[in-house]
Coordinates of C-alpha atoms in Angstrom, one line a residue:
X1 CA 52.3 -115.4 87.7
X2 CA 53.9 -111.9 89.0
X3 CA 55.3 -111.1 85.4
X4 CA 51.8 -111.2 84.2
X5 CA 50.4 -108.9 86.6
X6 CA 53.1 -106.7 85.6
X7 CA 52.3 -107.0 82.3
X8 CA 48.7 -106.5 82.8
X9 CA 49.1 -103.5 84.8
X10 CA 51.1 -101.9 81.9
X11 CA 48.2 -103.2 79.6
X12 CA 45.9 -101.1 81.9
X13 CA 48.4 -98.0 82.1
X14 CA 48.8 -97.9 78.4
X15 CA 44.6 -98.6 77.7
X16 CA 44.1 -95.6 80.0
X17 CA 46.5 -93.5 79.0
X18 CA 45.2 -94.2 75.1
X19 CA 41.5 -93.5 76.1
X20 CA 42.8 -90.3 78.0
X21 CA 44.3 -89.6 74.8
X22 CA 41.7 -90.0 72.5
X23 CA 39.0 -88.5 74.9
X24 CA 41.2 -85.6 74.7
X25 CA 41.7 -85.6 71.2
X26 CA 38.2 -85.8 70.6
X27 CA 37.3 -83.3 73.2
X28 CA 39.6 -81.0 71.5
X29 CA 38.1 -81.3 68.2
X30 CA 35.1 -80.7 69.5
X31 CA 35.9 -77.7 71.0
X32 CA 38.0 -76.5 67.9
X33 CA 35.2 -77.5 65.2
X34 CA 32.8 -75.0 67.6
X35 CA 35.0 -72.5 67.3
X36 CA 35.7 -72.9 63.5
X37 CA 32.3 -73.1 63.3
X38 CA 31.6 -70.0 64.9
X39 CA 34.1 -68.1 62.9
X40 CA 32.8 -69.2 59.5
X41 CA 29.8 -68.0 60.8
X42 CA 31.1 -64.7 61.7
X43 CA 32.9 -64.2 58.3
X44 CA 29.9 -65.1 56.3
X45 CA 27.4 -62.7 58.5
X46 CA 30.5 -60.1 57.5
X47 CA 30.5 -60.7 54.2
X48 CA 26.9 -60.3 53.9
X49 CA 26.8 -57.6 55.8
X50 CA 29.4 -56.2 53.4
X51 CA 27.3 -56.6 50.2
X52 CA 24.5 -55.3 52.2
X53 CA 26.3 -52.6 52.2
X54 CA 27.5 -52.1 48.9
X55 CA 24.3 -52.6 47.9
X56 CA 22.9 -50.0 50.3
X57 CA 25.9 -47.7 48.5
X58 CA 24.7 -48.8 45.0
X59 CA 21.0 -48.0 45.8
X60 CA 22.1 -44.8 47.6
X61 CA 23.9 -43.5 44.5
X62 CA 20.8 -44.9 42.1
X63 CA 18.5 -42.5 44.3
X64 CA 21.3 -39.5 44.2
X65 CA 21.2 -40.0 40.4
X66 CA 17.6 -40.4 40.0
X67 CA 17.2 -37.0 42.1
X68 CA 19.5 -35.6 40.2
X69 CA 17.6 -36.3 36.9
X70 CA 14.6 -35.2 38.4
X71 CA 16.4 -31.9 39.6
X72 CA 17.7 -31.5 35.9
X73 CA 13.9 -32.4 34.6
X74 CA 12.5 -29.9 36.7
X75 CA 15.0 -27.1 35.9
X76 CA 13.9 -27.8 32.0
X77 CA 10.5 -27.9 33.0
X78 CA 11.2 -24.3 34.6
X79 CA 13.1 -23.4 31.4
X80 CA 10.3 -24.6 29.3
X81 CA 7.6 -22.9 31.3
X82 CA 9.7 -19.8 31.0
X83 CA 10.2 -20.0 27.4
X84 CA 6.4 -20.5 26.9
X85 CA 5.7 -17.7 29.3
X86 CA 8.1 -15.7 27.3
X87 CA 6.5 -17.0 24.3
X88 CA 3.2 -15.9 25.3
X89 CA 4.1 -12.2 26.6
X90 CA 5.8 -12.0 22.9
X91 CA 2.6 -12.6 21.5
X92 CA 0.6 -10.6 23.6
X93 CA 2.9 -7.6 22.6
X94 CA 2.4 -8.5 19.4
X95 CA -1.1 -8.1 19.3
X96 CA -1.0 -5.3 21.8
X97 CA -2.3 -1.8 20.3
X98 CA 1.2 -0.7 20.7
X99 CA 2.5 -3.0 18.2
X100 CA -0.6 -2.8 15.9
X101 CA 0.2 0.5 15.5
X102 CA 3.7 0.0 14.3
X103 CA 2.3 -0.7 10.7
X104 CA 4.7 -2.4 9.1
X105 CA 5.4 -2.7 5.4
X106 CA 3.8 -5.3 3.7
X107 CA 6.4 -8.6 3.4
X108 CA 8.0 -7.1 6.5
X109 CA 6.0 -8.4 9.0
X110 CA 9.1 -11.5 10.2
X111 CA 11.3 -8.8 10.7
X112 CA 12.1 -6.6 13.6
X113 CA 11.2 -3.1 13.6
X114 CA 14.6 -1.6 13.9
X115 CA 16.0 -3.2 11.1
X116 CA 13.1 -2.2 8.4
X117 CA 14.1 0.7 5.8
X118 CA 11.1 1.9 4.4
X119 CA 12.3 4.3 1.8
X120 CA 15.4 5.0 -0.5
X121 CA 17.0 7.7 -2.3
X122 CA 19.3 8.4 -5.3
X123 CA 22.1 9.2 -3.5
X124 CA 25.4 7.2 -5.0
X125 CA 27.7 5.7 -3.1
X126 CA 31.5 4.9 -2.8
X127 CA 32.9 2.0 -3.5
X128 CA 35.5 1.5 -1.2
X129 CA 35.7 4.4 1.2
X130 CA 33.7 3.8 4.3
X131 CA 33.4 7.5 5.2
X132 CA 30.2 8.8 4.0
X133 CA 30.1 12.2 2.6
X134 CA 26.6 13.5 2.4
X135 CA 26.3 15.9 -0.8
X136 CA 24.2 18.6 0.2
X137 CA 23.8 20.5 3.8
X138 CA 22.7 17.7 5.9
X139 CA 20.5 20.0 7.8
X140 CA 18.3 21.0 4.8
X141 CA 15.8 18.4 3.1
X142 CA 16.9 18.0 -0.4
X143 CA 14.4 17.9 -3.6
X144 CA 14.5 16.3 -6.9
X145 CA 14.5 17.6 -10.2
X146 CA 13.4 14.7 -12.7
X147 CA 13.6 15.4 -16.3
X148 CA 12.7 13.5 -20.1
X149 CA 15.3 14.5 -22.1
X150 CA 17.0 13.9 -25.7
X151 CA 20.1 15.0 -26.6
X152 CA 18.9 17.5 -29.2
X153 CA 17.5 19.8 -26.4
X154 CA 20.8 19.8 -24.3
X155 CA 21.3 23.5 -24.2
X156 CA 17.7 23.9 -22.8
X157 CA 18.4 21.4 -20.4
X158 CA 22.2 22.2 -19.4
X159 CA 20.4 25.8 -18.7
X160 CA 17.6 24.2 -16.3
X161 CA 19.9 22.1 -14.5
X162 CA 22.8 25.0 -13.5
X163 CA 19.7 27.1 -12.0
X164 CA 19.4 23.9 -9.4
X165 CA 22.2 24.0 -7.2
X166 CA 23.7 20.4 -6.1
X167 CA 23.7 20.9 -2.5
X168 CA 19.8 21.3 -2.6
X169 CA 18.7 19.0 -5.6
X170 CA 19.4 15.8 -6.7
X171 CA 18.8 15.3 -10.6
X172 CA 17.7 12.5 -12.5
X173 CA 17.7 12.9 -16.5
X174 CA 15.4 10.0 -18.4
X175 CA 17.1 9.9 -21.7
X176 CA 14.3 9.0 -24.2
X177 CA 16.8 8.6 -27.2
X178 CA 19.4 6.4 -26.0
X179 CA 22.5 9.1 -26.0
X180 CA 24.0 9.2 -22.5
X181 CA 27.4 9.7 -23.5
X182 CA 27.3 13.1 -24.8
X183 CA 26.2 14.7 -21.6
X184 CA 29.7 14.1 -20.3
X185 CA 30.8 17.5 -21.0
X186 CA 28.5 19.3 -18.8
X187 CA 30.4 19.4 -15.0
X188 CA 26.8 18.5 -13.3
X189 CA 26.5 15.2 -15.3
X190 CA 28.7 12.9 -13.3
X191 CA 26.7 13.7 -10.2
X192 CA 23.2 12.9 -12.2
X193 CA 21.5 9.9 -12.4
X194 CA 21.1 8.6 -15.8
X195 CA 18.1 6.6 -16.8
X196 CA 18.1 5.4 -20.5
X197 CA 15.0 3.7 -22.4
X198 CA 14.3 4.5 -26.1
X199 CA 10.9 6.4 -27.0
X200 CA 9.5 6.6 -23.4
X201 CA 7.5 9.6 -22.1
X202 CA 8.5 11.2 -19.1
X203 CA 5.2 9.6 -17.5
X204 CA 6.4 6.1 -18.3
X205 CA 10.0 6.8 -16.7
X206 CA 8.4 8.2 -13.8
X207 CA 6.1 5.4 -13.1
X208 CA 9.0 2.7 -12.9
X209 CA 11.7 5.1 -11.6
X210 CA 10.0 7.7 -8.9
X211 CA 8.3 5.0 -6.7
X212 CA 7.1 6.7 -3.7
X213 CA 9.4 4.9 -1.4
X214 CA 12.5 5.9 -3.9
X215 CA 11.8 9.2 -3.5
X216 CA 10.4 9.7 -0.1
X217 CA 13.5 11.2 1.2
X218 CA 13.0 14.1 -1.4
X219 CA 10.6 17.0 0.1
X220 CA 9.7 18.4 -3.7
X221 CA 9.7 16.7 -7.0
X222 CA 9.9 18.5 -9.9
X223 CA 8.6 16.4 -12.9
X224 CA 9.9 18.7 -15.6
X225 CA 9.9 19.0 -19.4
X226 CA 13.3 19.5 -21.4
X227 CA 11.8 22.4 -23.7
X228 CA 11.7 25.1 -20.9
X229 CA 13.1 28.3 -20.6
X230 CA 13.8 29.4 -16.9
X231 CA 15.8 32.8 -17.1
X232 CA 13.3 34.4 -14.7
X233 CA 13.0 31.1 -12.2
X234 CA 15.0 30.5 -9.3
X235 CA 14.3 27.0 -7.4
X236 CA 14.9 28.4 -3.8
X237 CA 13.0 31.4 -4.1
X238 CA 10.1 29.0 -5.9
X239 CA 10.2 26.5 -2.8
X240 CA 10.1 29.2 -0.2
X241 CA 7.0 30.6 -1.8
X242 CA 4.8 27.2 -2.1
X243 CA 5.8 26.4 1.3
X244 CA 4.7 29.8 2.2
X245 CA 1.2 29.7 0.5
X246 CA 1.0 25.8 1.3
X247 CA 1.2 24.5 -1.9
X248 CA 1.0 21.0 -2.3
X249 CA 1.2 20.5 -6.4
X250 CA 2.1 23.9 -8.2
X251 CA 3.7 25.0 -11.2
X252 CA 5.5 28.2 -12.5
X253 CA 3.2 30.7 -14.7
X254 CA 3.9 30.6 -18.1
X255 CA 5.9 33.6 -19.7
X256 CA 3.0 34.4 -22.6
X257 CA 5.1 37.1 -24.4
X258 CA 7.6 34.1 -25.3
X259 CA 5.0 30.7 -24.8
X260 CA 1.7 29.5 -26.0
X261 CA -0.5 29.0 -22.5
X262 CA -3.1 26.0 -23.8
X263 CA -5.4 27.1 -20.0
X264 CA -5.3 31.0 -19.3
X265 CA -4.8 29.4 -15.5
X266 CA -1.3 28.8 -16.1
X267 CA -0.8 32.4 -17.7
X268 CA 1.3 34.5 -15.7
X269 CA -0.4 37.7 -14.1
X270 CA 1.6 40.5 -13.5
X271 CA 2.3 41.9 -10.0
X272 CA 1.1 38.7 -8.4
X273 CA 2.9 36.2 -6.1
X274 CA 0.5 33.4 -6.6
X275 CA -2.7 32.8 -8.1
X276 CA -5.4 29.5 -7.6
X277 CA -8.1 30.2 -9.9
X278 CA -9.1 31.3 -13.3
X279 CA -11.7 33.7 -15.1
X280 CA -13.7 33.2 -18.4
X281 CA -16.7 34.8 -19.6
X282 CA -17.2 34.2 -23.0
X283 CA -17.1 31.1 -24.9
X284 CA -17.8 27.5 -23.2
X285 CA -16.7 26.0 -19.9
X286 CA -16.9 29.5 -18.1
X287 CA -15.1 30.4 -14.8
X288 CA -15.5 32.2 -11.8
X289 CA -15.4 33.5 -8.5
X290 CA -17.8 30.2 -7.6
X291 CA -16.2 27.7 -10.0
X292 CA -15.0 24.6 -8.2
X293 CA -13.9 22.0 -10.8
X294 CA -10.5 21.9 -13.0
X295 CA -9.4 24.1 -15.3
X296 CA -11.3 27.0 -13.4
X297 CA -9.5 26.1 -10.1
X298 CA -7.2 23.3 -8.6
X299 CA -5.1 22.7 -11.8
X300 CA -1.7 22.7 -13.2
X301 CA -0.3 21.8 -16.3
X302 CA 1.7 18.6 -16.7
X303 CA 4.8 20.5 -18.7
X304 CA 6.5 21.4 -15.2
X305 CA 4.5 20.1 -12.3
X306 CA 6.1 20.6 -8.9
X307 CA 4.7 18.0 -5.8
X308 CA 5.0 17.6 -2.4
X309 CA 6.2 14.1 -1.0
X310 CA 2.7 13.4 0.0
X311 CA 1.4 14.6 -3.3
X312 CA 3.4 12.2 -5.6
X313 CA 2.6 9.8 -3.3
X314 CA -0.9 9.8 -4.1
X315 CA -0.6 10.8 -7.5
X316 CA 2.0 8.1 -8.5
X317 CA -0.7 5.6 -7.7
X318 CA -2.7 7.1 -10.4
X319 CA -0.6 7.2 -12.9
X320 CA -1.3 4.1 -15.2
X321 CA 1.4 2.0 -16.7
X322 CA 0.0 1.3 -20.1
X323 CA -1.0 5.4 -20.6
X324 CA 2.0 6.5 -21.0
X325 CA 1.2 10.3 -21.6
X326 CA -1.0 10.8 -19.1
X327 CA -3.3 13.1 -20.7
X328 CA -6.6 13.3 -18.8
X329 CA -4.3 13.1 -15.3
X330 CA -4.0 16.9 -14.5
X331 CA -7.6 17.0 -14.4
X332 CA -7.5 14.8 -11.2
X333 CA -4.5 15.5 -9.6
X334 CA -6.7 18.1 -7.1
X335 CA -7.6 14.5 -5.5
X336 CA -3.8 14.4 -4.2
X337 CA -3.6 17.9 -3.1
X338 CA -3.7 16.7 0.8
X339 CA -6.9 18.6 1.1
X340 CA -9.1 21.2 -0.3
X341 CA -7.6 21.8 -4.2
X342 CA -8.6 25.2 -4.3
X343 CA -6.3 26.3 -1.8
X344 CA -3.3 23.7 -1.7
X345 CA -2.7 23.5 -5.8
X346 CA -2.0 27.1 -7.4
X347 CA 0.3 29.0 -10.1
X348 CA 3.1 30.8 -9.2
X349 CA 3.9 34.0 -10.9
X350 CA 6.3 35.5 -8.9
X351 CA 8.6 32.8 -10.7
X352 CA 7.5 31.8 -14.2
X353 CA 8.8 29.9 -17.3
X354 CA 9.3 29.7 -20.9
X355 CA 7.5 26.3 -22.6
X356 CA 8.6 26.4 -26.0
X357 CA 6.7 23.4 -27.0
X358 CA 9.4 22.0 -29.1
X359 CA 8.4 18.8 -31.1
X360 CA 10.5 16.0 -29.7
X361 CA 9.2 12.3 -29.2
X362 CA 8.0 11.2 -32.4
X363 CA 10.1 12.8 -34.1
X364 CA 12.9 10.1 -35.3
X365 CA 15.7 9.6 -37.7
X366 CA 15.2 6.5 -39.7
X367 CA 18.1 5.4 -42.0
X368 CA 17.7 3.1 -44.9
X369 CA 20.1 1.0 -46.7
X370 CA 20.4 -0.7 -50.0
X371 CA 22.7 -3.3 -51.3
X372 CA 23.4 -4.8 -54.5
X373 CA 21.8 -8.5 -52.9
X374 CA 22.4 -11.6 -51.8
X375 CA 23.7 -12.8 -55.1
X376 CA 27.2 -14.7 -53.9
X377 CA 30.4 -13.3 -55.8
X378 CA 34.1 -14.3 -56.4
X379 CA 36.2 -13.3 -53.5
X380 CA 38.3 -11.3 -55.8
X381 CA 35.1 -9.1 -56.4
X382 CA 33.9 -6.7 -53.8
X383 CA 31.1 -8.4 -52.0
X384 CA 28.7 -5.9 -52.2
X385 CA 28.4 -1.4 -52.6
X386 CA 26.0 -0.2 -50.2
X387 CA 24.5 3.3 -50.0
X388 CA 22.9 4.7 -46.9
X389 CA 20.8 7.5 -46.5
X390 CA 18.9 9.3 -43.9
X391 CA 15.6 11.0 -43.5
X392 CA 13.4 12.7 -40.7
X393 CA 10.2 11.0 -40.1
X394 CA 7.6 12.9 -38.1
X395 CA 5.4 10.5 -36.1
X396 CA 4.3 13.5 -34.2
X397 CA 0.6 13.4 -35.5
X398 CA 0.5 9.9 -34.5
X399 CA 1.7 10.3 -30.8
X400 CA -1.1 13.1 -30.5
X401 CA -3.8 10.6 -31.7
X402 CA -2.6 8.1 -28.8
X403 CA -2.8 10.5 -26.4
X404 CA -6.3 11.7 -27.0
X405 CA -7.2 8.1 -27.2
X406 CA -5.6 7.3 -23.9
X407 CA -7.5 10.4 -22.1
X408 CA -10.7 9.0 -23.4
X409 CA -9.4 5.7 -21.6
X410 CA -8.0 7.2 -18.5
X411 CA -11.5 9.0 -18.3
X412 CA -13.5 5.7 -18.6
X413 CA -11.2 4.0 -16.1
X414 CA -11.8 6.6 -13.6
X415 CA -15.6 6.8 -14.2
X416 CA -15.8 2.6 -14.1
X417 CA -13.6 2.9 -10.6
X418 CA -15.9 5.8 -9.3
X419 CA -18.9 3.3 -9.7
X420 CA -17.0 0.6 -8.5
X421 CA -15.7 1.5 -5.4
X422 CA -18.7 1.9 -2.8
X423 CA -16.4 3.0 0.2
X424 CA -15.2 6.2 -2.0
X425 CA -16.8 9.1 -1.1
X426 CA -15.9 12.3 -3.9
X427 CA -15.1 15.1 -1.4
X428 CA -16.2 17.6 -4.4

């Protein structure tokens, strides 16, 4: 019995110990589980917080990027606005009276004013040297001597050109016979401008090669024939006189002892410096102090006219492209006198010339050749024997006839132009 009691006591002790151990185990597990859950919850909260912070940082970065873009867009809008204002200001300036007064040449409106070169000249430039040495005196205005020439009159032409010093005059020769090389014997030749076209007149050349913008730098233009004597002519004194007298269009008087004056107004008057009108008391077309029309007053002949820069600009426009002899033009030159033709057109007596009136244009040499024909011969024989002879052909009558026809046409064109232009008022 006693043994059974001890066994039961041991069993009870084991059971109680086991129960205590299990209670402690379960209690500890419950506590540990609670702690773990709390830690896991804290970890999850922390992760979420980190995620939220990261997202907030991303959002903040995006906001900064958007802000930067907005600022850039704002700057761009400011730039565009400034450009619009600049364009508006330029347009306003372009339409302002100051810009309207610039009067740019036709076709140059797209260019800035400072790059536009309105005129040119006949001065040659060196091919490789950079230093430019201007001919003549840079402080003095240059003038131009332009002549239509043929090699047959080279001695007369040489004497004329020698009268015009290179420091004050540019020389331009229009070769109507095509001969240019034979002028090289003269020292001035290499400095002259040469233009060669066969059988053309002085006025044909002038219309095509003396445009006012090309010769705009020259103070006076001497447009002379080749058959002139200049023993009693000095260009510098002549220019001094016409400047003093205010002559826009002029010519040297003719020495009637050696020249044939077609119009009395061109004849030299002794003891006078300048005259502007002629007197004629007999025959048709009388001229007196009350005459106001050419050739009584305001008239020069076409063999040796001298134009101021402004007068030439006007006169050039009046030259007709197809009327190459320019007959009839002389009576209308007074309209280009830059004022009253009775005052601004005149003949200079103090410096006079001789007009020899030599036949030049129209006198040509024709070469005729004859051959044995086009019959083919053996190679051992000479192919053909040619002979040629030359003969001088005078077409001057036809030239004069065409001159008269051109004068009639010019008068008709002038009359029609006056009738068609309702805005033009004849000052005379």
